[in-house]
Amino acid sequence: MRVHQLTLAAVAVTASFALTACQNGDDGAGRSTPSASSTASAPSTASPSGDGSAQGGGKPSQGTGSAGKGTAAGAGTDASGKVGKCRTDELAITAAERTIGGDTDGTVAVTLKNRGTRDCTLSGYAGVDLKTDSGSLSAGRTGQQPDTAVLKKGESTYFGISYPLNTSGGSGVRVTGLVVTPPDETRSVTLAWPGAATLPVTEGGGSSVKVGPVGSAGQGG
């Protein structure tokens, strides 16, 4: 009877060792093989474009909207692609006597030179006022059809001022200055009057001084 009990005890011990060995083998296999979920969560270092560069290491892409495209500095175009109008502070404005001998009227040529950093346009009539010892005299328009001049940096355009010569022998009206306001502008430039010192005294309405459109004859030599 004692021998049978010892045999059963030995069998029980052997079974216990076998069970422990199996459990240890399962734990080792679990530790050595990564789970599917841990593999899927590993971060990828490939770039979205597939070029193999590390994520965040490439150059940022450039936008294609209006801010990305932009306009080159100094090009002078607005959002619609049109060249903007010349402003008074972008123009160097000068005046010179251009009367040709034998003419019944005198001529002063006004030069408008683009001294800015962008292309700009001038079109229409400039405002012209003569300062005299009798007050301000506004020039009338000749009525010529104006053209549009596109001025690149450093380029110039002209318009002419015609005025009556004082051949009466009298003292006439003394001219003391010339005020020019470029087309579509409100800021003016005051210049010395380069023409004849006096204008004849006229009676009746209307101005005896006429201004042509920008780009018209009158630039002289």
Backbone as a chain_set.jsonl record, in Angstrom:
{"seq": "MRVHQLTLAAVAVTASFALTACQNGDDGAGRSTPSASSTASAPSTASPSGDGSAQGGGKPSQGTGSAGKGTAAGAGTDASGKVGKCRTDELAITAAERTIGGDTDGTVAVTLKNRGTRDCTLSGYAGVDLKTDSGSLSAGRTGQQPDTAVLKKGESTYFGISYPLNTSGGSGVRVTGLVVTPPDETRSVTLAWPGAATLPVTEGGGSSVKVGPVGSAGQGG", "coords": {"N": [[0.825, -1.204, 0.0], [1.948, 1.274, 0.731], [3.915, 1.513, -1.163], [2.405, 1.92, -3.486], [1.302, 4.451, -2.93], [3.61, 6.041, -2.984], [4.292, 5.841, -5.625], [2.166, 7.162, -6.896], [2.611, 9.74, -5.922], [5.035, 10.363, -7.132], [4.299, 10.42, -9.81], [2.624, 12.643, -9.738], [4.387, 14.721, -9.143], [6.008, 14.698, -11.439], [4.158, 15.409, -13.426], [3.636, 17.996, -12.612], [6.079, 19.32, -13.073], [6.147, 19.122, -15.885], [3.951, 20.677, -16.65], [4.737, 23.206, -15.772], [6.971, 23.682, -17.45], [5.758, 23.865, -19.953], [4.206, 26.188, -19.629], [6.241, 28.132, -19.275], [7.445, 28.031, -21.8], [5.411, 29.074, -23.454], [5.24, 31.728, -22.507], [7.725, 32.741, -23.253], [7.592, 32.64, -26.014], [5.625, 34.544, -26.41], [6.877, 36.87, -25.597], [8.921, 37.187, -27.451], [7.807, 37.67, -29.95], [6.465, 40.389, -31.618], [3.309, 42.011, -31.21], [0.548, 42.374, -33.525], [-0.718, 44.848, -33.298], [1.226, 46.479, -32.101], [3.134, 46.604, -34.097], [1.788, 47.962, -36.152], [1.535, 50.485, -35.055], [3.997, 51.649, -35.192], [6.007, 54.501, -35.969], [6.188, 55.971, -39.249], [8.905, 56.842, -41.395], [9.02, 57.647, -43.975], [8.698, 60.045, -46.601], [5.726, 61.909, -47.659], [5.763, 62.116, -50.424], [7.138, 59.971, -51.288], [9.842, 59.971, -51.743], [11.708, 59.052, -50.051], [12.946, 60.651, -48.208], [13.402, 61.919, -44.876], [10.601, 62.478, -42.745], [9.436, 65.793, -42.55], [11.902, 66.764, -43.187], [12.159, 67.782, -45.755], [11.872, 70.601, -48.13], [9.504, 73.241, -47.541], [6.405, 73.275, -49.301], [5.477, 75.556, -51.917], [2.854, 77.908, -51.934], [0.064, 78.235, -54.206], [-1.714, 80.243, -54.331], [-2.841, 83.716, -54.381], [-1.102, 84.962, -52.627], [1.098, 83.312, -52.764], [1.935, 83.489, -55.428], [2.233, 86.297, -56.05], [3.587, 89.561, -56.968], [6.298, 90.67, -58.828], [8.692, 92.835, -57.34], [8.604, 96.241, -58.152], [7.393, 95.852, -60.589], [4.987, 97.111, -61.065], [2.336, 96.391, -61.557], [-1.144, 95.866, -60.813], [-3.559, 93.88, -58.95], [-5.134, 92.956, -61.025], [-3.411, 92.747, -63.103], [-2.907, 94.986, -64.585], [-1.061, 97.934, -65.524], [-0.259, 100.382, -63.148], [-1.342, 103.814, -62.518], [0.696, 106.753, -62.928], [2.029, 108.432, -60.144], [2.226, 111.671, -58.592], [4.51, 112.001, -56.955], [6.205, 110.189, -58.096], [7.152, 111.247, -60.375], [9.428, 113.245, -62.218], [9.163, 116.494, -62.936], [9.516, 118.926, -65.338], [9.91, 122.081, -67.076], [10.266, 123.795, -70.207], [11.15, 126.417, -72.468], [9.948, 126.385, -75.773], [9.409, 127.808, -78.043], [9.115, 128.463, -81.488], [10.766, 130.482, -83.808], [8.924, 133.012, -85.472], [6.423, 131.955, -84.997], [3.075, 132.678, -84.038], [2.119, 132.206, -81.558], [3.434, 131.439, -78.322], [5.309, 128.604, -77.026], [5.528, 126.263, -74.452], [7.15, 123.423, -73.31], [6.34, 120.683, -71.312], [7.91, 118.27, -69.404], [7.49, 114.989, -68.255], [8.938, 112.719, -66.313], [9.522, 109.368, -65.472], [10.599, 108.612, -62.431], [10.354, 106.704, -60.597], [10.239, 103.32, -59.224], [8.786, 101.531, -60.626], [6.843, 100.518, -63.51], [4.531, 102.805, -65.019], [1.461, 104.503, -65.945], [0.376, 107.264, -67.961], [-2.286, 109.313, -68.888], [-4.464, 111.43, -70.666], [-5.29, 114.826, -69.737], [-3.147, 117.111, -68.124], [-3.459, 119.201, -65.244], [-3.072, 122.656, -65.534], [-1.923, 125.689, -64.343], [-1.266, 129.107, -64.472], [0.604, 131.287, -62.552], [0.126, 134.628, -61.927], [0.686, 138.224, -61.765], [-1.781, 139.166, -61.519], [-3.338, 137.26, -60.437], [-4.383, 133.77, -60.41], [-4.285, 131.862, -63.416], [-6.035, 129.625, -65.216], [-5.289, 127.095, -67.55], [-6.898, 126.326, -70.641], [-8.187, 123.438, -72.434], [-6.946, 121.869, -75.419], [-8.538, 120.109, -76.79], [-7.702, 117.891, -78.179], [-7.557, 114.349, -78.864], [-6.634, 112.281, -76.251], [-3.837, 110.047, -75.725], [-2.599, 106.975, -74.224], [0.251, 106.779, -72.309], [2.808, 104.545, -71.511], [5.124, 104.466, -69.102], [8.289, 103.334, -68.543], [10.816, 102.812, -66.016], [12.748, 105.677, -65.82], [11.951, 106.655, -68.299], [10.341, 109.175, -70.385], [7.585, 111.438, -71.042], [5.674, 113.983, -72.791], [3.93, 117.164, -72.825], [2.358, 119.969, -74.388], [2.189, 123.532, -73.812], [0.481, 126.212, -75.006], [0.642, 129.718, -75.512], [-0.359, 133.15, -75.791], [1.717, 135.536, -77.379], [3.025, 138.553, -76.132], [2.712, 141.184, -77.977], [1.902, 143.724, -77.974], [3.183, 145.877, -77.012], [2.623, 146.914, -74.57], [2.741, 146.648, -70.952], [1.475, 144.335, -70.141], [0.41, 141.166, -68.668], [2.125, 139.914, -66.016], [3.833, 136.851, -65.684], [4.446, 134.674, -63.052], [4.885, 132.069, -62.194], [4.432, 128.467, -62.674], [2.046, 126.0, -62.315], [1.667, 122.574, -62.161], [-0.405, 119.778, -62.399], [-0.386, 116.389, -62.501], [-2.235, 114.085, -64.667], [-5.222, 112.732, -63.27], [-4.402, 113.11, -60.679], [-4.046, 114.772, -57.47], [-2.088, 116.143, -56.21], [0.186, 118.796, -56.73], [2.841, 120.37, -58.637], [4.985, 123.093, -58.408], [6.547, 125.204, -60.679], [9.192, 127.23, -62.073], [8.293, 129.729, -64.434], [9.092, 129.252, -67.766], [8.611, 130.605, -70.11], [7.77, 133.525, -72.126], [7.974, 136.655, -70.422], [5.64, 138.087, -70.003], [2.057, 138.147, -70.61], [-0.312, 139.121, -73.102], [-2.845, 141.539, -72.348], [-6.109, 140.452, -72.212], [-9.511, 140.604, -73.268], [-12.85, 139.661, -72.438], [-14.401, 136.356, -72.109], [-13.039, 133.024, -71.369], [-9.915, 131.234, -71.718], [-6.723, 132.313, -72.768], [-4.571, 130.727, -72.776], [-3.553, 127.487, -73.63], [-3.589, 123.939, -73.127], [-2.194, 120.885, -74.198], [-2.927, 117.308, -74.527], [-1.306, 114.686, -72.605], [1.568, 113.414, -74.142], [1.227, 114.761, -76.476], [2.137, 116.988, -79.23], [4.751, 119.4, -78.807], [7.014, 119.012, -77.432], [9.286, 119.848, -78.586], [12.781, 120.448, -79.499]], "CA": [[0.0, 0.0, 0.0], [2.864, 2.423, 0.797], [4.59, 1.593, -2.467], [1.447, 2.514, -4.427], [1.204, 5.887, -2.629], [4.832, 6.701, -3.471], [4.217, 5.898, -7.101], [1.242, 8.259, -7.246], [3.281, 11.026, -5.622], [6.052, 10.609, -8.176], [3.576, 10.812, -11.022], [2.124, 14.011, -9.547], [5.542, 15.654, -9.271], [6.401, 14.728, -12.862], [3.141, 16.203, -14.143], [3.806, 19.408, -12.237], [7.227, 19.837, -13.845], [5.776, 19.225, -17.302], [3.048, 21.835, -16.802], [5.55, 24.431, -15.625], [7.791, 23.834, -18.658], [4.879, 24.337, -21.036], [3.848, 27.587, -19.376], [7.426, 28.959, -19.548], [7.639, 28.104, -23.259], [4.409, 29.985, -24.029], [5.606, 33.109, -22.146], [8.879, 33.156, -24.062], [7.144, 32.908, -27.389], [4.864, 35.798, -26.402], [7.783, 38.014, -25.449], [9.824, 37.309, -28.59], [7.076, 38.032, -31.173], [5.649, 41.597, -31.402], [1.915, 41.88, -31.61], [0.181, 43.088, -34.759], [-1.069, 46.229, -32.989], [2.439, 47.264, -31.866], [3.787, 46.813, -35.398], [1.038, 48.968, -36.915], [1.661, 51.805, -34.46], [5.358, 52.184, -35.338], [5.973, 55.68, -36.848], [6.842, 55.854, -40.546], [9.83, 57.946, -41.68], [9.015, 57.956, -45.405], [7.998, 61.283, -46.932], [4.474, 61.658, -48.399], [6.002, 62.042, -51.859], [7.733, 58.702, -51.612], [11.229, 60.14, -52.161], [12.575, 58.417, -49.085], [13.511, 61.599, -47.258], [12.762, 61.841, -43.567], [9.432, 63.335, -42.605], [9.785, 67.104, -42.001], [13.236, 67.18, -43.614], [12.141, 68.421, -47.066], [11.515, 72.021, -48.182], [8.052, 73.448, -47.556], [5.876, 73.55, -50.637], [5.055, 76.934, -52.14], [1.44, 78.021, -52.247], [-0.273, 78.695, -55.545], [-2.71, 81.311, -54.251], [-2.346, 85.049, -54.711], [0.043, 85.28, -51.782], [2.233, 82.539, -53.22], [2.406, 83.991, -56.715], [2.745, 87.636, -55.811], [4.023, 90.358, -58.092], [7.693, 91.052, -58.647], [8.863, 94.212, -56.878], [8.942, 97.184, -59.205], [6.716, 95.56, -61.84], [3.987, 98.152, -61.232], [1.028, 95.894, -61.909], [-2.036, 95.632, -59.697], [-4.059, 92.509, -58.87], [-5.714, 92.565, -62.307], [-2.349, 92.66, -64.088], [-2.78, 96.243, -65.309], [-0.033, 98.856, -65.027], [-0.876, 101.456, -62.381], [-1.141, 105.186, -62.963], [1.838, 107.459, -62.344], [1.729, 109.366, -59.071], [3.008, 112.9, -58.666], [5.823, 111.843, -56.329], [7.024, 109.301, -58.915], [7.494, 111.967, -61.604], [10.272, 114.441, -62.253], [8.435, 117.376, -63.856], [10.277, 120.124, -65.716], [9.314, 122.855, -68.172], [11.266, 124.521, -70.999], [10.644, 127.226, -73.59], [10.134, 125.719, -77.063], [8.805, 128.63, -79.094], [9.849, 128.513, -82.746], [10.715, 131.828, -84.385], [7.906, 133.241, -86.487], [5.112, 131.515, -84.526], [2.272, 133.728, -83.425], [1.942, 131.825, -80.148], [4.585, 130.828, -77.663], [5.13, 127.211, -76.616], [6.31, 125.706, -73.349], [7.025, 121.962, -73.24], [6.464, 120.123, -69.964], [8.402, 116.888, -69.426], [7.164, 114.164, -67.097], [9.866, 111.587, -66.349], [9.286, 108.364, -64.428], [11.766, 108.423, -61.567], [9.997, 105.683, -59.62], [10.823, 101.991, -59.367], [7.825, 100.672, -61.312], [6.201, 101.061, -64.702], [3.265, 103.471, -64.716], [0.826, 105.07, -67.126], [-0.167, 108.626, -67.954], [-3.267, 109.476, -69.95], [-5.375, 112.56, -70.486], [-4.768, 116.192, -69.627], [-2.665, 117.594, -66.833], [-3.956, 120.509, -64.851], [-2.048, 123.695, -65.693], [-2.31, 127.029, -63.894], [-0.198, 130.106, -64.466], [0.537, 132.284, -61.477], [0.428, 135.945, -62.487], [0.53, 139.321, -60.816], [-3.212, 139.473, -61.452], [-4.025, 136.086, -59.905], [-4.129, 132.491, -61.074], [-4.908, 131.717, -64.723], [-6.11, 128.205, -65.576], [-5.21, 126.843, -68.989], [-7.947, 125.52, -71.242], [-7.727, 122.265, -73.177], [-6.993, 122.004, -76.873], [-9.565, 119.226, -77.316], [-7.126, 116.746, -78.865], [-7.816, 113.053, -78.249], [-5.435, 111.838, -75.53], [-3.374, 108.659, -75.78], [-2.043, 106.482, -72.965], [1.694, 106.546, -72.355], [3.341, 103.647, -70.495], [6.489, 104.91, -68.807], [9.173, 102.49, -67.751], [11.72, 103.584, -65.174], [13.675, 106.539, -66.555], [11.378, 107.154, -69.545], [9.634, 110.459, -70.277], [6.592, 111.861, -72.018], [5.605, 115.441, -72.834], [2.753, 117.849, -73.354], [2.677, 121.359, -74.709], [1.361, 124.662, -73.386], [0.572, 127.335, -75.936], [0.215, 130.971, -74.885], [-0.209, 134.285, -76.729], [2.867, 136.408, -77.163], [2.658, 139.958, -75.909], [3.308, 142.035, -79.012], [1.162, 144.982, -77.931], [4.053, 146.963, -76.548], [2.265, 147.268, -73.201], [3.379, 145.843, -69.896], [0.809, 143.042, -70.12], [0.224, 140.443, -67.406], [3.4, 139.253, -65.704], [3.719, 135.461, -65.215], [5.419, 134.446, -61.978], [5.082, 130.652, -61.895], [3.656, 127.47, -63.397], [1.6, 124.921, -61.44], [1.292, 121.405, -62.964], [-0.987, 118.64, -61.684], [-0.473, 115.273, -63.448], [-3.59, 113.532, -64.848], [-5.81, 111.876, -62.226], [-3.719, 113.352, -59.413], [-4.451, 115.983, -56.76], [-0.879, 116.841, -55.785], [0.727, 119.638, -57.792], [4.239, 120.795, -58.594], [5.135, 124.482, -58.855], [7.792, 125.404, -61.418], [9.436, 128.563, -62.632], [7.729, 129.873, -65.78], [10.218, 129.448, -68.68], [8.201, 131.319, -71.322], [7.874, 134.991, -72.136], [7.697, 137.197, -69.085], [4.29, 138.64, -69.88], [1.005, 137.796, -71.543], [-1.102, 140.297, -73.433], [-4.107, 141.696, -71.636], [-7.208, 140.053, -73.087], [-10.859, 140.93, -72.807], [-13.827, 138.61, -72.722], [-14.258, 135.106, -71.372], [-12.17, 132.002, -71.926], [-8.486, 131.348, -71.437], [-5.863, 132.422, -73.946], [-3.522, 129.718, -72.611], [-4.109, 126.168, -73.918], [-2.728, 122.796, -72.821], [-2.481, 119.678, -74.957], [-2.909, 116.092, -73.72], [-0.014, 114.039, -72.421], [2.013, 112.758, -75.347], [0.963, 115.592, -77.659], [3.242, 117.796, -79.734], [5.121, 120.491, -77.922], [8.249, 118.705, -76.751], [10.352, 120.607, -79.209], [14.016, 119.706, -79.761]], "C": [[0.859, 1.253, 0.0], [3.589, 2.609, -0.527], [3.668, 2.249, -3.485], [1.306, 4.01, -4.213], [2.432, 6.643, -3.123], [4.811, 6.85, -4.989], [3.302, 7.022, -7.557], [1.865, 9.621, -6.991], [4.298, 11.363, -6.677], [5.396, 11.056, -9.467], [3.089, 12.252, -10.93], [3.224, 15.036, -9.697], [5.964, 15.8, -10.716], [5.427, 15.572, -13.676], [3.274, 17.675, -13.855], [4.947, 20.046, -12.986], [6.894, 20.027, -15.313], [4.897, 20.449, -17.574], [3.797, 23.142, -16.71], [6.376, 24.698, -16.861], [6.971, 24.358, -19.813], [4.513, 25.795, -20.868], [5.03, 28.509, -19.669], [7.67, 29.097, -21.039], [6.667, 29.049, -23.912], [4.76, 31.422, -23.738], [6.757, 33.592, -22.984], [8.488, 33.473, -25.482], [6.395, 34.211, -27.458], [5.779, 36.999, -26.312], [8.633, 38.229, -26.695], [9.129, 37.776, -29.855], [6.219, 39.258, -30.913], [4.243, 41.382, -31.9], [1.638, 42.696, -32.844], [-0.1, 44.543, -34.476], [0.166, 47.068, -32.744], [3.177, 47.528, -33.151], [3.091, 47.914, -36.176], [1.237, 50.351, -36.354], [3.05, 52.391, -34.591], [5.344, 53.349, -36.295], [6.721, 55.426, -38.134], [7.721, 57.063, -40.79], [9.865, 58.288, -43.148], [8.236, 59.223, -45.647], [6.749, 60.977, -47.71], [4.713, 61.496, -49.88], [6.664, 60.75, -52.269], [9.181, 58.824, -52.022], [12.216, 59.595, -51.159], [13.187, 59.355, -48.088], [12.741, 61.536, -45.962], [11.626, 62.83, -43.485], [9.836, 64.639, -41.936], [11.145, 67.572, -42.463], [13.253, 67.867, -44.946], [11.793, 69.875, -46.98], [10.012, 72.18, -48.177], [7.574, 73.77, -48.953], [5.406, 74.984, -50.72], [3.603, 76.97, -52.551], [1.22, 78.538, -53.645], [-1.349, 79.764, -55.525], [-2.085, 82.646, -54.587], [-1.14, 85.416, -53.872], [1.271, 84.521, -52.238], [2.805, 83.066, -54.508], [3.005, 85.376, -56.561], [3.053, 88.362, -57.107], [5.439, 90.801, -57.833], [7.787, 92.515, -58.271], [9.261, 95.092, -58.04], [8.218, 96.935, -60.503], [5.605, 96.555, -62.119], [2.62, 97.673, -61.607], [0.186, 95.688, -60.672], [-2.554, 94.2, -59.768], [-4.644, 92.031, -60.194], [-4.674, 92.446, -63.404], [-2.157, 93.932, -64.891], [-1.693, 97.116, -64.683], [-0.72, 100.028, -64.336], [-0.559, 102.836, -62.923], [0.04, 105.824, -62.244], [1.348, 108.427, -61.27], [2.665, 110.569, -59.153], [4.41, 112.706, -58.096], [6.725, 110.865, -57.061], [7.559, 110.007, -60.165], [8.447, 113.125, -61.343], [9.665, 115.342, -63.33], [9.261, 118.637, -64.084], [9.576, 120.821, -66.874], [10.402, 123.657, -68.87], [10.576, 125.287, -72.122], [10.964, 126.533, -74.905], [9.474, 126.514, -78.202], [9.715, 128.66, -80.313], [9.674, 129.899, -83.354], [9.694, 131.944, -85.506], [6.526, 132.771, -86.067], [4.364, 132.677, -83.875], [2.003, 133.46, -81.947], [3.242, 131.249, -79.61], [4.258, 129.397, -77.237], [6.073, 126.87, -75.474], [6.059, 124.207, -73.339], [7.251, 121.505, -71.805], [6.854, 118.654, -70.092], [8.02, 116.191, -68.122], [8.002, 112.892, -67.2], [9.587, 110.652, -65.171], [10.588, 108.145, -63.648], [11.486, 107.394, -60.471], [10.671, 104.359, -59.913], [9.899, 101.032, -60.107], [7.389, 101.321, -62.612], [4.906, 101.742, -64.279], [2.731, 104.118, -65.982], [0.372, 106.502, -66.879], [-1.113, 108.753, -69.132], [-4.159, 110.664, -69.633], [-4.645, 113.891, -70.395], [-4.27, 116.469, -68.211], [-3.359, 118.914, -66.516], [-2.824, 121.524, -64.921], [-2.618, 125.039, -65.267], [-1.08, 127.928, -63.928], [-0.428, 131.082, -63.323], [0.973, 133.62, -62.065], [0.266, 137.022, -61.418], [-0.917, 139.779, -60.711], [-4.02, 138.305, -60.907], [-3.692, 134.828, -60.705], [-4.92, 132.395, -62.37], [-4.866, 130.242, -65.101], [-6.108, 128.044, -67.079], [-6.399, 126.013, -69.451], [-7.35, 124.346, -72.005], [-7.875, 122.478, -74.675], [-8.097, 121.147, -77.488], [-9.025, 118.04, -78.087], [-7.438, 115.454, -78.099], [-6.559, 112.563, -77.54], [-5.115, 110.369, -75.783], [-2.87, 108.266, -74.389], [-0.563, 106.191, -73.148], [2.088, 105.633, -71.203], [4.81, 104.007, -70.294], [7.211, 103.858, -67.972], [10.097, 103.397, -66.936], [12.702, 104.369, -66.041], [13.125, 107.105, -67.849], [10.537, 108.406, -69.309], [8.536, 110.57, -71.321], [6.414, 113.366, -71.859], [4.185, 115.913, -73.14], [3.125, 119.32, -73.52], [1.684, 122.355, -74.13], [1.568, 125.77, -74.405], [0.004, 128.593, -75.273], [0.433, 132.117, -75.875], [1.006, 135.133, -76.373], [2.396, 137.855, -77.022], [3.398, 140.84, -76.908], [2.655, 143.423, -79.032], [2.059, 146.163, -77.568], [3.747, 147.394, -75.13], [2.938, 146.33, -72.198], [2.764, 144.459, -69.784], [0.648, 142.468, -68.71], [1.492, 139.642, -67.129], [3.134, 137.855, -65.126], [4.829, 135.191, -64.199], [5.655, 132.97, -61.644], [4.136, 129.767, -62.68], [3.323, 126.332, -62.426], [1.073, 123.775, -62.309], [0.768, 120.308, -62.044], [-1.126, 117.492, -62.674], [-1.901, 114.738, -63.549], [-3.986, 112.591, -63.705], [-5.104, 112.005, -60.881], [-4.255, 114.632, -58.778], [-3.247, 116.786, -56.265], [-0.246, 117.564, -56.959], [2.205, 119.917, -57.566], [4.306, 122.218, -59.127], [6.522, 124.677, -59.457], [7.958, 126.874, -61.769], [8.861, 128.597, -64.055], [8.866, 130.142, -66.762], [9.89, 130.27, -69.924], [8.426, 132.82, -71.229], [7.392, 135.544, -70.807], [6.263, 137.666, -68.913], [3.353, 138.062, -70.931], [0.245, 139.072, -71.9], [-2.382, 140.35, -72.603], [-5.228, 141.371, -72.611], [-8.53, 140.427, -72.449], [-11.802, 139.79, -73.175], [-13.517, 137.342, -71.942], [-13.332, 134.135, -72.067], [-10.713, 132.275, -71.609], [-7.71, 131.416, -72.736], [-4.717, 131.419, -73.892], [-4.171, 128.332, -72.778], [-3.081, 125.081, -73.593], [-3.168, 121.596, -73.634], [-2.431, 118.45, -74.04], [-1.49, 115.543, -73.573], [0.334, 113.243, -73.669], [1.807, 113.567, -76.611], [2.214, 116.338, -78.081], [3.523, 118.926, -78.761], [6.416, 120.234, -77.195], [9.451, 119.418, -77.366], [11.597, 119.772, -79.448], [14.691, 119.288, -78.497]], "O": [[0.517, 2.219, -0.683], [3.841, 3.735, -0.955], [4.128, 3.069, -4.279], [1.203, 4.769, -5.177], [2.313, 7.76, -3.625], [5.256, 7.854, -5.545], [3.624, 7.749, -8.497], [1.664, 10.553, -7.769], [4.419, 12.519, -7.081], [5.883, 11.966, -10.139], [3.131, 12.994, -11.911], [3.027, 16.091, -10.3], [6.248, 16.907, -11.173], [5.844, 16.361, -14.523], [3.056, 18.512, -14.73], [4.827, 21.167, -13.48], [7.324, 21.007, -15.92], [5.064, 21.153, -18.57], [3.536, 24.076, -17.469], [6.474, 25.849, -17.288], [7.436, 25.207, -20.574], [4.505, 26.557, -21.835], [4.838, 29.573, -20.257], [8.063, 30.167, -21.502], [7.042, 29.769, -24.838], [4.606, 32.276, -24.611], [6.771, 34.752, -23.395], [8.973, 34.431, -26.084], [6.502, 34.93, -28.452], [5.486, 38.044, -26.893], [9.031, 39.362, -26.968], [9.804, 38.246, -30.771], [5.322, 39.2, -30.072], [4.008, 40.671, -32.876], [2.396, 43.605, -33.182], [0.225, 45.404, -35.294], [0.195, 48.241, -33.119], [3.796, 48.582, -33.293], [3.762, 48.731, -36.806], [1.122, 51.325, -37.098], [3.281, 53.517, -34.151], [4.732, 53.239, -37.357], [7.756, 54.759, -38.14], [7.349, 58.184, -40.442], [10.657, 59.138, -43.555], [7.226, 59.469, -44.987], [6.663, 59.935, -48.358], [3.944, 60.805, -50.548], [6.754, 60.449, -53.459], [9.727, 57.883, -52.598], [13.426, 59.659, -51.377], [13.894, 58.904, -47.187], [11.572, 61.149, -45.939], [11.681, 63.902, -44.089], [10.491, 64.629, -40.893], [11.523, 68.703, -42.156], [14.256, 68.496, -45.283], [11.455, 70.369, -45.905], [9.303, 71.35, -48.745], [8.259, 74.462, -49.706], [4.984, 75.566, -49.721], [3.158, 76.189, -53.392], [2.086, 79.204, -54.211], [-1.849, 80.158, -56.578], [-0.936, 82.711, -55.025], [-0.243, 86.11, -54.35], [2.386, 85.03, -52.116], [4.024, 83.095, -54.682], [4.166, 85.596, -56.909], [2.813, 87.848, -58.2], [5.756, 91.26, -56.736], [7.057, 93.348, -58.809], [10.146, 94.743, -58.822], [8.384, 97.705, -61.449], [5.3, 96.827, -63.28], [1.78, 98.501, -61.96], [0.709, 95.373, -59.603], [-2.051, 93.395, -60.552], [-4.652, 90.831, -60.466], [-5.011, 92.079, -64.53], [-1.323, 93.962, -65.797], [-1.436, 97.049, -63.481], [-1.661, 100.605, -64.881], [0.383, 103.006, -63.697], [0.347, 105.483, -61.101], [0.371, 109.148, -61.469], [3.757, 110.486, -59.716], [5.387, 113.182, -58.673], [7.892, 110.716, -56.698], [8.334, 109.424, -60.924], [8.292, 113.879, -60.382], [9.659, 114.982, -64.507], [9.65, 119.322, -63.139], [8.751, 120.223, -67.565], [11.339, 124.141, -68.234], [9.552, 124.856, -72.652], [12.106, 126.136, -75.14], [9.038, 125.938, -79.199], [10.924, 128.856, -80.196], [8.562, 130.425, -83.407], [9.612, 131.081, -86.379], [5.539, 133.139, -86.704], [4.966, 133.545, -83.243], [1.698, 134.376, -81.184], [4.035, 130.655, -80.341], [3.092, 129.025, -77.105], [7.269, 127.158, -75.531], [4.912, 123.761, -73.358], [8.228, 121.891, -71.164], [6.202, 117.891, -70.805], [8.203, 116.734, -67.032], [7.781, 112.078, -68.097], [9.439, 111.091, -64.03], [11.546, 107.564, -64.159], [12.275, 107.231, -59.539], [11.569, 104.283, -60.752], [10.197, 99.842, -60.204], [7.546, 102.528, -62.797], [4.26, 101.328, -63.317], [3.451, 104.265, -66.97], [0.037, 106.893, -65.761], [-0.782, 108.348, -70.246], [-4.556, 110.877, -68.488], [-3.538, 114.054, -70.907], [-4.913, 116.097, -67.23], [-3.786, 119.641, -67.413], [-1.731, 121.268, -64.415], [-3.658, 125.473, -65.762], [0.0, 127.551, -63.472], [-1.52, 131.626, -63.158], [2.06, 133.73, -62.633], [-0.225, 136.763, -60.319], [-1.245, 140.664, -59.92], [-5.25, 138.346, -60.911], [-2.819, 134.843, -61.572], [-6.083, 132.795, -62.425], [-3.79, 129.675, -65.286], [-6.819, 128.747, -67.797], [-6.852, 125.112, -68.746], [-6.136, 124.278, -72.197], [-8.786, 123.161, -75.142], [-8.546, 121.43, -78.599], [-9.809, 117.246, -78.607], [-7.567, 115.451, -76.875], [-5.511, 112.442, -78.175], [-6.008, 109.556, -76.023], [-2.732, 109.107, -73.501], [-0.176, 105.44, -74.044], [1.749, 105.903, -70.051], [5.628, 103.867, -71.203], [6.805, 103.535, -66.855], [10.142, 104.608, -67.154], [13.396, 103.801, -66.884], [13.768, 107.961, -68.455], [10.082, 108.668, -68.196], [8.557, 109.888, -72.345], [6.933, 113.961, -70.915], [3.355, 115.157, -73.645], [4.054, 119.834, -72.896], [0.498, 122.06, -73.979], [2.693, 126.212, -74.639], [-0.996, 128.528, -74.559], [1.331, 132.042, -76.713], [1.272, 135.404, -75.203], [1.482, 138.3, -77.716], [4.56, 141.193, -76.706], [2.83, 144.191, -79.977], [1.702, 147.317, -77.805], [4.511, 148.153, -74.535], [3.605, 145.363, -72.564], [3.437, 143.51, -69.381], [0.738, 143.181, -67.71], [1.88, 138.788, -67.927], [2.328, 137.691, -64.211], [6.004, 135.451, -64.462], [6.56, 132.665, -60.867], [3.168, 130.239, -63.276], [4.216, 125.77, -61.793], [0.148, 123.967, -63.098], [1.401, 119.954, -61.049], [-1.913, 117.601, -63.614], [-2.693, 114.914, -62.624], [-3.191, 111.771, -63.246], [-5.196, 111.11, -60.041], [-4.843, 115.473, -59.458], [-3.373, 117.967, -55.941], [-0.149, 117.014, -58.056], [2.741, 119.73, -56.474], [3.745, 122.515, -60.181], [7.536, 124.359, -58.836], [7.002, 127.65, -61.762], [8.937, 127.609, -64.786], [9.553, 131.155, -66.626], [10.783, 130.596, -70.706], [9.164, 133.311, -70.375], [6.516, 134.974, -70.156], [5.728, 137.645, -67.804], [3.775, 137.565, -71.975], [0.169, 139.998, -71.092], [-2.924, 139.317, -72.211], [-5.297, 141.938, -73.702], [-8.636, 140.549, -71.229], [-11.553, 139.05, -74.127], [-12.524, 137.257, -71.22], [-12.891, 134.367, -73.192], [-10.329, 133.396, -71.277], [-7.991, 130.683, -73.684], [-3.97, 131.279, -74.861], [-5.193, 128.035, -72.159], [-1.877, 125.271, -73.758], [-4.361, 121.316, -73.752], [-1.951, 118.538, -72.91], [-0.592, 115.902, -74.334], [-0.491, 112.494, -74.193], [2.166, 113.121, -77.7], [3.226, 116.324, -77.381], [2.655, 119.349, -77.999], [6.893, 121.08, -76.438], [10.495, 119.564, -76.731], [11.516, 118.551, -79.586], [15.745, 118.653, -78.541]]}, "num_chains": 1, "name": "protein.A"}
